[in-house]
XYZ file of C-alpha atoms in Angstrom:
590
model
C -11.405 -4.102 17.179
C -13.849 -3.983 14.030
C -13.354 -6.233 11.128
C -10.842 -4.712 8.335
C -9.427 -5.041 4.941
C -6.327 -4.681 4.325
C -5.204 -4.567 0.688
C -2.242 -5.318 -1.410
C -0.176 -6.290 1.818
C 1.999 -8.985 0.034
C 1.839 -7.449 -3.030
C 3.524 -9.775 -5.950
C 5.787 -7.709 -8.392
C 6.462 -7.675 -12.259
C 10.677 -8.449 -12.334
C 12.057 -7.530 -15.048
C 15.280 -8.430 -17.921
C 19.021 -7.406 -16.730
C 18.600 -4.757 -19.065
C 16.366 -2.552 -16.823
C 19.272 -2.799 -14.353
C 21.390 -1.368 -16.892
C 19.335 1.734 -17.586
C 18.663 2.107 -13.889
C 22.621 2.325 -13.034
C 23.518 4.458 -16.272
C 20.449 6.950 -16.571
C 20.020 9.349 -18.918
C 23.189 10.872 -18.689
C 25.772 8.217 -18.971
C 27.071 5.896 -16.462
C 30.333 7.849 -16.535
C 28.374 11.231 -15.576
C 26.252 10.301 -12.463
C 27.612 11.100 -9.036
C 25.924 8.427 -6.706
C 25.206 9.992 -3.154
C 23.894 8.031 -0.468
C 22.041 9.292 2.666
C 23.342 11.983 4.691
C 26.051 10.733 7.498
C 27.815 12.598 10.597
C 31.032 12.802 8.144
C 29.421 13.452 4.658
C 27.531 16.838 6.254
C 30.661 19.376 6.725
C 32.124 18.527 3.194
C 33.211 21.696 1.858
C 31.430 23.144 -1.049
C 28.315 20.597 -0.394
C 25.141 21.923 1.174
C 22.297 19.445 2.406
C 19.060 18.829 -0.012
C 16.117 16.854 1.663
C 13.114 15.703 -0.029
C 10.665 13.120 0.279
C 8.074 11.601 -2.900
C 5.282 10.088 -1.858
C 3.868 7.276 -4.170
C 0.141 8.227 -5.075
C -0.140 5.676 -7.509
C -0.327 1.965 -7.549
C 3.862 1.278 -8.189
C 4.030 -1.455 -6.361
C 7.415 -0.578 -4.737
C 8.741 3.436 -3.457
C 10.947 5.270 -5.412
C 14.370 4.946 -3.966
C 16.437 7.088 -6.298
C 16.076 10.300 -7.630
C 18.553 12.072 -10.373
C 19.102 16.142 -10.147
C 21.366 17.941 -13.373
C 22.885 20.854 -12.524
C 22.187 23.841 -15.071
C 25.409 23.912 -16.638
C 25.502 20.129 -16.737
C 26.391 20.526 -20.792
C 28.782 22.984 -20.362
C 32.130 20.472 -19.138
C 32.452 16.825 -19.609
C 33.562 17.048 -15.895
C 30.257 18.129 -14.868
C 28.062 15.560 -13.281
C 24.428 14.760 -13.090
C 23.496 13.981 -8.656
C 21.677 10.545 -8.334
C 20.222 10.557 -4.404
C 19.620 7.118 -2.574
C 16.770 7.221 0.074
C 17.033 6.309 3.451
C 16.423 2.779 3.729
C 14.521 0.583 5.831
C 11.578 2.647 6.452
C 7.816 1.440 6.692
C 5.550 2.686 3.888
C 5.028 3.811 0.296
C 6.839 7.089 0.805
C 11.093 7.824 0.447
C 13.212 9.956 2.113
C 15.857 12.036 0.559
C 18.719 13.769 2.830
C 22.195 13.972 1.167
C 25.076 16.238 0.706
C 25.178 17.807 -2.394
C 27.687 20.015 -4.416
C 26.565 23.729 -4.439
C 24.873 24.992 -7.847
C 21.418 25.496 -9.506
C 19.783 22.209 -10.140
C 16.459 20.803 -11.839
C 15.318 17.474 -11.629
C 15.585 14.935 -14.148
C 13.627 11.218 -12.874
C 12.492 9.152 -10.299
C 13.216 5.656 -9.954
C 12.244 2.297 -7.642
C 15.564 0.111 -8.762
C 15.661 -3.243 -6.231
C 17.635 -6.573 -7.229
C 17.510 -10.389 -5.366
C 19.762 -12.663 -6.552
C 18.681 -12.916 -10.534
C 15.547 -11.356 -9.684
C 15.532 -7.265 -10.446
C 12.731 -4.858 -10.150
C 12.813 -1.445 -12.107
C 10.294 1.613 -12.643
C 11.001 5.095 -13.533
C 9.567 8.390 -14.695
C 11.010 11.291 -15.863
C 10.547 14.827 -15.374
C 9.556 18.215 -16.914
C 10.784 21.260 -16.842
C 7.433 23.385 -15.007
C 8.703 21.045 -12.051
C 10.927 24.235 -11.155
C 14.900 24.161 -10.444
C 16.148 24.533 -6.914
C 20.164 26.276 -5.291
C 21.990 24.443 -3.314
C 24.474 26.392 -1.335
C 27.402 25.411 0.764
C 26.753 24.523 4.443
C 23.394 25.104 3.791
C 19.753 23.398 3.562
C 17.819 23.161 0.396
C 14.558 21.718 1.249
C 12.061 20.502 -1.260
C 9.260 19.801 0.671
C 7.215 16.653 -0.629
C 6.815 15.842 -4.626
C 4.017 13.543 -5.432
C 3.943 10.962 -7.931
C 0.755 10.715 -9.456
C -0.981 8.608 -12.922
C -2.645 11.510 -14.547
C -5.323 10.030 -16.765
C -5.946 11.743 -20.102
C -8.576 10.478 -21.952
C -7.165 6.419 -22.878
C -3.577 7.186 -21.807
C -2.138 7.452 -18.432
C 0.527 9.708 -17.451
C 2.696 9.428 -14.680
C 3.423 12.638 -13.303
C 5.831 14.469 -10.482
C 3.655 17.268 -8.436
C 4.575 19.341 -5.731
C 2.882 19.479 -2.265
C 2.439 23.331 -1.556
C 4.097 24.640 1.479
C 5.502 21.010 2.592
C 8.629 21.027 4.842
C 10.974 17.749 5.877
C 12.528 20.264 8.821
C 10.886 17.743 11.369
C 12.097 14.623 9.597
C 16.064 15.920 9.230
C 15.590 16.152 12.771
C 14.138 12.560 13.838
C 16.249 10.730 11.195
C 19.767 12.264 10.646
C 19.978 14.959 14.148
C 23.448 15.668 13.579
C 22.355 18.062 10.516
C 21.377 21.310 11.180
C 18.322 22.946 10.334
C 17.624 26.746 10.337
C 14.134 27.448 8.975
C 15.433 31.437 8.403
C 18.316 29.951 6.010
C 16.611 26.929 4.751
C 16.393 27.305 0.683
C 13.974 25.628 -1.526
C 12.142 26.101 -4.628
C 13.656 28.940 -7.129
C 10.408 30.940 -7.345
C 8.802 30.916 -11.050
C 4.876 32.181 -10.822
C 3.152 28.859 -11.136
C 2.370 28.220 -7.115
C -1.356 29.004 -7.440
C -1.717 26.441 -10.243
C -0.019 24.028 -8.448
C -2.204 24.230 -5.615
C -5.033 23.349 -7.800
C -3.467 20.466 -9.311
C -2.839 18.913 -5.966
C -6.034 19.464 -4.580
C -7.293 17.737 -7.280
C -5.325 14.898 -6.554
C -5.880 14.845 -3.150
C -9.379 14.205 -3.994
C -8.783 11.887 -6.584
C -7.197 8.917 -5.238
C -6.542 5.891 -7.446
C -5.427 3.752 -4.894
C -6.619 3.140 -1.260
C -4.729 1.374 1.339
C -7.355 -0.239 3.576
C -11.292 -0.761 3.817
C -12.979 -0.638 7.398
C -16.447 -1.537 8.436
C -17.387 0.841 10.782
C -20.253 -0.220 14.012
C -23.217 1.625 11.917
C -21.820 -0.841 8.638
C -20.585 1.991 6.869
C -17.560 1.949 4.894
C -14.662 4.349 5.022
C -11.454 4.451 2.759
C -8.611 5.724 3.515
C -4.714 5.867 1.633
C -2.796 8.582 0.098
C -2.214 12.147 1.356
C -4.529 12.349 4.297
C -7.706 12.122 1.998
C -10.507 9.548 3.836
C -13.850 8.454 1.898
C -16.877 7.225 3.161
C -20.028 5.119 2.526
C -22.896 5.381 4.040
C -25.282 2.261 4.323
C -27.813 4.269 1.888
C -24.484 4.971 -0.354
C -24.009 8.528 -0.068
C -20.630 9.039 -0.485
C -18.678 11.757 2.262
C -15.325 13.091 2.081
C -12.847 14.094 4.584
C -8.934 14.587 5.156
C -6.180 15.248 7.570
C -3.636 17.725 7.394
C -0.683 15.254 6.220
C 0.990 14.209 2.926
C 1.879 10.656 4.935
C 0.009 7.768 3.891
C -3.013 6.497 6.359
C -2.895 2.635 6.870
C -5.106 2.542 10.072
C -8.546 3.490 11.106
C -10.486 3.194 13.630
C -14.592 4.050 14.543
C -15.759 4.018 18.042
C -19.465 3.153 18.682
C -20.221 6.856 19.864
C -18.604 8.232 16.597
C -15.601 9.336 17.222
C -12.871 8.567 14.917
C -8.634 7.839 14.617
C -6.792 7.620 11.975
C -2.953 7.003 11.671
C -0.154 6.205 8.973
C 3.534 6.908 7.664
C 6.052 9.338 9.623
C 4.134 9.083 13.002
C 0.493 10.229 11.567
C -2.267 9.802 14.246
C -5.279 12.193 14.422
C -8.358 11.856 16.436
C -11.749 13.301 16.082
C -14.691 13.327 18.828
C -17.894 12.232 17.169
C -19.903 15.643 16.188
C -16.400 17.690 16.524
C -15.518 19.496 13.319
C -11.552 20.013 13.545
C -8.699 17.519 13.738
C -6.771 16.693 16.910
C -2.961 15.510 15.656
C -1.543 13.009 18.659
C 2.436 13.408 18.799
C 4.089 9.993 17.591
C 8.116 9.876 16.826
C 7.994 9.792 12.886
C 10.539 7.679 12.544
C 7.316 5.259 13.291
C 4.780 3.821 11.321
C 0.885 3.985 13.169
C 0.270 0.321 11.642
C -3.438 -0.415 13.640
C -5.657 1.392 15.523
C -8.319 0.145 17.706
C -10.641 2.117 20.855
C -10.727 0.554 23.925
C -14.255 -0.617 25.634
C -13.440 2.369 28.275
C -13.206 5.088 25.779
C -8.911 5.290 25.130
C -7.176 4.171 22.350
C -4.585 1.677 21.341
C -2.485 2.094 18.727
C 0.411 -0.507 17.214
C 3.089 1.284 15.994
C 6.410 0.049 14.264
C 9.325 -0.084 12.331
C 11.811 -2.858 10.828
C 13.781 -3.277 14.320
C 10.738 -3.979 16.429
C 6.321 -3.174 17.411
C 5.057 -1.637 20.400
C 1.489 -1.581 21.481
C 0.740 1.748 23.200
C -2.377 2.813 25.169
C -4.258 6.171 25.913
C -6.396 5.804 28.399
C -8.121 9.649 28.344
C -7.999 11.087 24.766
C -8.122 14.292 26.661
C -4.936 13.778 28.152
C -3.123 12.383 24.442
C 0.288 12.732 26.276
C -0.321 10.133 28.855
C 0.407 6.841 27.826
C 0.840 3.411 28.607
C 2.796 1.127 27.034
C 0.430 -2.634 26.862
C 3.682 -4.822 24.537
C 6.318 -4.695 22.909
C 8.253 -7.071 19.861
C 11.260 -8.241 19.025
C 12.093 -10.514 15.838
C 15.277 -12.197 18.137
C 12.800 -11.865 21.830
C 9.170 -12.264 20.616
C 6.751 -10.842 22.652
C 7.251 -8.890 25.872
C 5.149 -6.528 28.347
C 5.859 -3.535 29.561
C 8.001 -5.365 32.579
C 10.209 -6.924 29.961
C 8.623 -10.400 30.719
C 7.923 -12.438 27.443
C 4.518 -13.084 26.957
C 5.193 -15.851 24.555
C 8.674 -17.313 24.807
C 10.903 -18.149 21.924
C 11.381 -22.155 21.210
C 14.744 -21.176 20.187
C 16.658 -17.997 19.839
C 16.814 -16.353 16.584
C 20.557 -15.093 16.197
C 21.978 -12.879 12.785
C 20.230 -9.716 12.056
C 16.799 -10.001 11.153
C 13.982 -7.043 9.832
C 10.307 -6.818 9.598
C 8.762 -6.858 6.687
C 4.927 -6.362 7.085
C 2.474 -6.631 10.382
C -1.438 -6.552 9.852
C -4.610 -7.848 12.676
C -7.604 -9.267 11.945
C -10.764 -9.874 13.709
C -12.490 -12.881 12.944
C -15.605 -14.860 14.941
C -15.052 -12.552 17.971
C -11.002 -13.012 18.882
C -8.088 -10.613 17.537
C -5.370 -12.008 15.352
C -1.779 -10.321 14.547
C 0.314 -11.491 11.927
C 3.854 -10.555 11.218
C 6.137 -11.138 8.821
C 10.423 -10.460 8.976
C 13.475 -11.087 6.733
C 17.017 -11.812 6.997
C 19.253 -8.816 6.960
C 19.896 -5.319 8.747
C 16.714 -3.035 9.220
C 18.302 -0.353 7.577
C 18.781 -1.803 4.094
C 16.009 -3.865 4.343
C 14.877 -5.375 0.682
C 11.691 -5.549 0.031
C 11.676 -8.298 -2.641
C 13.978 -10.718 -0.691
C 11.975 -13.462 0.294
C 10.406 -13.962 3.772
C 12.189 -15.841 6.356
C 9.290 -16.464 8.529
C 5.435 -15.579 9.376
C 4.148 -15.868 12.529
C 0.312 -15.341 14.175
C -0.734 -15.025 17.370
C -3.843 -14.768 18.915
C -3.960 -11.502 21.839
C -6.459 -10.083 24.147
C -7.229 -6.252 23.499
C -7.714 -5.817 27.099
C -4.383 -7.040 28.621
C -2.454 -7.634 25.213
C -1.421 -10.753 26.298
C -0.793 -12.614 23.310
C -0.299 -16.902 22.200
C 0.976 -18.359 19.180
C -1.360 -19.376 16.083
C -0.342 -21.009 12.979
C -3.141 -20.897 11.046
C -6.872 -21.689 10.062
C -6.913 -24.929 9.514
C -5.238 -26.691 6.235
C -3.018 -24.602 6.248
C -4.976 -21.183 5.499
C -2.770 -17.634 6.433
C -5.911 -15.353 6.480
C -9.642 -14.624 5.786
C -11.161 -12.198 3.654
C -14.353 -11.163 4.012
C -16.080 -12.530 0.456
C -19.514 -10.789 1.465
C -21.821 -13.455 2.560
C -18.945 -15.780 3.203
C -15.318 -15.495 4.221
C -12.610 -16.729 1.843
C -9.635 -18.594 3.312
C -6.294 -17.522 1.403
C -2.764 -19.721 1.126
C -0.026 -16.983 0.324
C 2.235 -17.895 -2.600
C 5.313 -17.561 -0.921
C 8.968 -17.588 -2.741
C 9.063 -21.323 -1.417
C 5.750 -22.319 -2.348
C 5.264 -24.649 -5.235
C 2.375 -22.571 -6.441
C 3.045 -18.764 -7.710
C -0.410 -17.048 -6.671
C -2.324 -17.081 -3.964
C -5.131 -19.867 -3.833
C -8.465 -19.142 -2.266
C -10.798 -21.391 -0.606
C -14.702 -21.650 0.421
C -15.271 -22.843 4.123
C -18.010 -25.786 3.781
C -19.421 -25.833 7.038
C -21.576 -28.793 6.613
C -18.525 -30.649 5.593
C -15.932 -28.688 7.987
C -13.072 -28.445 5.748
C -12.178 -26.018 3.188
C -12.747 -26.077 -0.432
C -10.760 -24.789 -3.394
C -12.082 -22.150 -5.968
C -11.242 -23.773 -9.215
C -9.300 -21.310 -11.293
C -9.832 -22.291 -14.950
C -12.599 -23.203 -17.115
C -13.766 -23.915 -21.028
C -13.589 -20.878 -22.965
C -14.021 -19.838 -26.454
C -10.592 -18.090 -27.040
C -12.538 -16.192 -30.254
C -12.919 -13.000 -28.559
C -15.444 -11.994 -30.975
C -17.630 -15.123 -30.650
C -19.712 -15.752 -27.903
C -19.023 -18.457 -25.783
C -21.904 -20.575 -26.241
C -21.324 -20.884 -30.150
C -17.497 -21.844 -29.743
C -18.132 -25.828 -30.432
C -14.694 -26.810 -31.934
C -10.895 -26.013 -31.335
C -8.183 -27.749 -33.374
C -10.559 -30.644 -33.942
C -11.132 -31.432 -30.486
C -15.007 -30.662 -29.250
C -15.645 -28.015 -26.986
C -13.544 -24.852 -25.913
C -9.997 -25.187 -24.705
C -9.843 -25.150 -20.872
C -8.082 -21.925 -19.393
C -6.211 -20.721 -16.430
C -7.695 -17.478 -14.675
C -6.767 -15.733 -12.057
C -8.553 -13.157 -9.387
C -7.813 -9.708 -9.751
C -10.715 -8.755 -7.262
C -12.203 -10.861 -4.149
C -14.850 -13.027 -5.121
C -18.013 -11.751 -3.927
C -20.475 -13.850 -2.676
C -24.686 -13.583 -2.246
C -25.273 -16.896 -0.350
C -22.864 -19.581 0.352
C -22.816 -20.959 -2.899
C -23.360 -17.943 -5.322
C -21.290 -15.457 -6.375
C -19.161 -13.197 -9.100
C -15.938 -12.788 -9.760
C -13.347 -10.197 -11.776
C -11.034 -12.548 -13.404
C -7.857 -12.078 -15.912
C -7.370 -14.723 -18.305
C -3.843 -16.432 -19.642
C -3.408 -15.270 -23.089
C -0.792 -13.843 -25.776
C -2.981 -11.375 -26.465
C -1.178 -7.359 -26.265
C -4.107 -6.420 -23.961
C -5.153 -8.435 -20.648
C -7.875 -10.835 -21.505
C -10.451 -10.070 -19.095
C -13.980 -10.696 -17.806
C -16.757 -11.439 -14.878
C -17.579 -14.843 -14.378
C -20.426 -16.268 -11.972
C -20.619 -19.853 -9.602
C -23.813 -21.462 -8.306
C -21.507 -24.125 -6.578
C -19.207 -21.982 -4.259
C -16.359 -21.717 -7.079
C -15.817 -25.229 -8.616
C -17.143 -24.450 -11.918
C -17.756 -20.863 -13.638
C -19.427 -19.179 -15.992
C -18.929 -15.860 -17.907
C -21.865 -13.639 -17.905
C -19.453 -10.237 -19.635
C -16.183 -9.976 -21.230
C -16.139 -6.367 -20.442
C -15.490 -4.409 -16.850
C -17.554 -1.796 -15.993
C -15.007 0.775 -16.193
C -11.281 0.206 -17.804
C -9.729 -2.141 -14.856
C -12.557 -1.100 -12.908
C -12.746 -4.833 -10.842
C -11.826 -4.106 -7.124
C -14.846 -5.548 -5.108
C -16.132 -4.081 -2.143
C -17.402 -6.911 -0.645
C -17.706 -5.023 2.791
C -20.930 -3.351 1.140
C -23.667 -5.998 1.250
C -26.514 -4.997 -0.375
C -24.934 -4.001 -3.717
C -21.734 -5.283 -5.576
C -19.470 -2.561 -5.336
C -16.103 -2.182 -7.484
C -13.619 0.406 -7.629
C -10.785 1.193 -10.176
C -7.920 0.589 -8.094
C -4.717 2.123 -9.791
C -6.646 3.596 -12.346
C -9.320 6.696 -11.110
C -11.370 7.069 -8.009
C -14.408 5.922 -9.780
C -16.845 3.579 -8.553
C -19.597 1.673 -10.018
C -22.370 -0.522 -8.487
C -24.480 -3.433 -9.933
C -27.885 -4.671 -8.076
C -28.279 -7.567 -10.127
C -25.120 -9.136 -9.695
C -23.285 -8.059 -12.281
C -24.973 -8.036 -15.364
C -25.641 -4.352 -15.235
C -23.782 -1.181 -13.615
C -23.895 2.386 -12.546
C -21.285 5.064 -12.328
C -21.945 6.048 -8.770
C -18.659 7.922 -8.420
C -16.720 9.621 -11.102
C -13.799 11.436 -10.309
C -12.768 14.902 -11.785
C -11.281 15.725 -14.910
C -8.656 18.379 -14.193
């Protein structure tokens, strides 16, 4: 298994006042006039006078969380006090970005009104909506039938300085396959299935979503691939590459899923998997897509070829992981199952004997909450992390009960437990010419960001990177001149903190994309340099090369690389460390 990056896996969130929790019960319409519906159940689907609406929104942007409610109005919502706007609840407990919508609603002519993410531990509450317009389209819903919307995309439109979040639908898209895997008691009838109410604009929808197919503003995971290329890969199917002499190549799978896993054999050929059971192969030199049949109630987590030419592939959802093996990629169907995991049993093979027996057995219902490998100095690491509670309303902003590592063989899959890399380092990132040791914040920990630390070898132990430093806080000064601050000498000393990997050139030089503590309305950001492997820095530009443009690539070696994670799909590239840039990438402007 090659090295990889994954990105944003313990993402830490914004919570926000009680007040958003307000706003996110009562919606636009009044507390009083919201009919709450949860998912579909073998009772709720005969209702009379209720037909079935699925739907699923995929999160294209960077929202840190998926949208897990979304409000429909009826057309004559105006017309009678009694009448009610429909607020949907997504399935919970699945693995990804993406929601899933399949509820009984009353018949009538609808349109819908917002998207939210709404999620609440304890005192802690997370909120983030966006509303609709009207060329979204209005939908029927009939009695004992299916009204399926396909997929709608949520997507941060940039338009010159502002951003715009904005609700797209996938042309064509279908959830027929999903009702099916996740609530089988429904029927389905493609001849009777309703959707869309049919208002001219399909064509220009179709160009909008290309567009954004090709425009990604976030990207799940980097991957080195054996000729030191770099590919991207994240939201609707779309895949990016670098080549070593940075040409930039595009491809894409036939999904709306997200990919999280990729995978490049030495002879070329190429996997990819994600969300809903996504896995696609390609045979170096082929030019068409070969889609390998997963149950979609699955997530394709990690993807890795085998030294005889198969191909192992972790998949998983909040009950459990299973580690599945094709030997022949001409024969996709036959498989072999290498492991298996259990929060309550630990690890298993395909016998049923544990591979790496429980000191004690875990009892209560417990889910997963994220799983990622890593290869580092030549052995394979997995790393999983659950929470109390039942998989199917699994929270993702309740704390985590416990993180575990093992070491395992990719041959056998044998696996043995690993705590971590010494003083009490989770993982490593690759830093570019070094690799960067990480200690999670955690909701226990008595620090609230992650710390990063510089392996000394001569030394053999691991070294903080100091995260503050004298600054002039006169942003129109330059630092140098800034000699006195409320009669003390010399600037005030500030906190920082990363918002990109430090890069580094040698083991004791490098640049980093910091933000700044301030009160000022806009973040206080800027690039600062080391020449002693992060224990003092300096700032050499108060300004990004692009707006939030500061997420290094430190996979790519000969250049420093950033991206504008969140923001566009641009990229720009210095070859002097940072003091000057190029636009290498620009995205379109549709």
């Amino acid at each position: 298994m090659r090295p990889t990056q994954p990105e944003n896996n313990f993402t830490r969130l914004s919570f926000y006042l009680i007040l958003a929790v307000v706003f996110a019960i009562a919606g636009c319409a009044g507390n009083s006039r919201v009919d709450l519906r949860p998912t579909l159940t073998q009772e709720t689907v005969t209702a009379d006078d209720n037909g079935i609406l699925v739907l699923r929104i995929v999160n294209a942007g960077s929202a840190p969380l998926p949208f897990n409610y979304i409000t429909i109005v009826p057309s004559n919502l105006n017309a009678s006090d009694k009448n009610q706007a429909i607020r949907l609840e997504s399935i919970g407990g699945m693995v990804g970005d993406s929601s899933l919508f399949i509820s009984s609603v009353p018949k009538g002519n609808y349109s819908v009104s917002d998207i939210r993410g709404f999620y609440s531990q304890g005192d802690r509450w997370y909120s983030r909506g966006v509303n609709t317009d009207v060329e979204l389209g209005t939908f029927p819903v009939e009695a004992g039938k299916t009204t399926d919307l396909g997929v709608l995309i949520y997507y941060p439109k940039r338009k010159g300085d502002k951003r715009l979040d904005t609700l797209v639908r996938s042309p064509a898209s279908s959830n027929r396959s999903l009702i099916s895997e996740f609530t089988p008691f429904a029927k389905y009838s493609a001849g009777d299935a309703l959707t869309w109410n049919d208002d001219g604009n399909d064509d220009e929808r179709f160009t909008t979503y290309a567009s954004i197919v090709r425009n990604p503003v976030v990207y799940n995971k980097r991957y080195i691939a054996p000729d030191n290329s770099v590919y991207f890969i994240g939201k609707l199917g779309y895949i990016l590459q670098r080549t070593v002499s940075g040409e930039w190549l595009e491809d894409a799978v036939e999904t709306d899923a997200d990919l999280l896993a990729i995978d490049v054999s030495r002879a070329g050929d190429i996997a990819v998997g994600g969300e809903l059971g996504t896995l696609f192969y390609k045979k170096a030199g082929a030019q068409e897509w070969l889609r390998l049949p997963v149950d979609k109630t699955l997530t394709v987590q990690e993807l890795s070829f085998t030294a005889a030419e198969g191909l192992d592939f972790v998949v998983w959802d909040r009950i459990g992981i299973t580690v599945q093996r094709i030997s022949d990629l001409a024969f996709p169907e036959q498989r072999q199952m290498m492991a298996t995991f259990e929060p309550s049993m630990g690890w298993r093979d395909a016998a049923g004997t544990a591979l790496n027996p429980l000191k004690r057995e875990r009892k209560g219902k417990i889910s997963l909450g994220a799983l990622y490998t890593q290869y580092i100095n030549e052995k394979n690491y997995i790393f999983i992390t659950d929470k109390l509670g039942s998989p199917k309303k699994y929270n993702p902003i309740s704390p985590v009960a416990r993180k575990q590592g093992y070491r395992y063989d990719p041959d056998t899959w044998s696996v043995t437990s690993f705590s971590h890399f010494g003083d009490g380092v989770d993982r490593l990132l690759d830093a570019g010419r070094v690799r960067l040791g990480i200690k999670e914040a955690t909701y226990w920990s008595w620090y609230t960001q992650d710390q990063y630390l510089r392996y000394d070898a001569g030394n053999k132990k691991w070294v903080k990177l100091v995260t503050r430093m004298r600054r002039c806080v006169d942003p129109a000064g330059p630092v140098e001149t800034c000699k006195y601050i409320n009669g003390e000498f010399g600037p005030p000393l500030l906190n920082f903190k990363f918002i990109g990997i430090p890069v580094f050139f040698s083991d004791l030089e490098g640049v980093a994309f910091v933000k700044f503590e301030s009160d000022r309305k806009e973040p206080d950001l800027a690039i600062l340099t080391t020449h002693d492997g992060g224990l003092k820095w300096k700032e050499i530009a108060s300004d990004l090369p692009g707006e939030f443009c500061a997420n290094s690539i430190p996979e790519v070696k000969n250049v420093l690389l950033v991206s504008c994670n969140g923001i566009s799909s641009d990229f720009y590239e210095s070859k002097d460390q940072g003091k000057t840039w190029e636009h290498v990438r620009q995205s379109e402007n549709y």
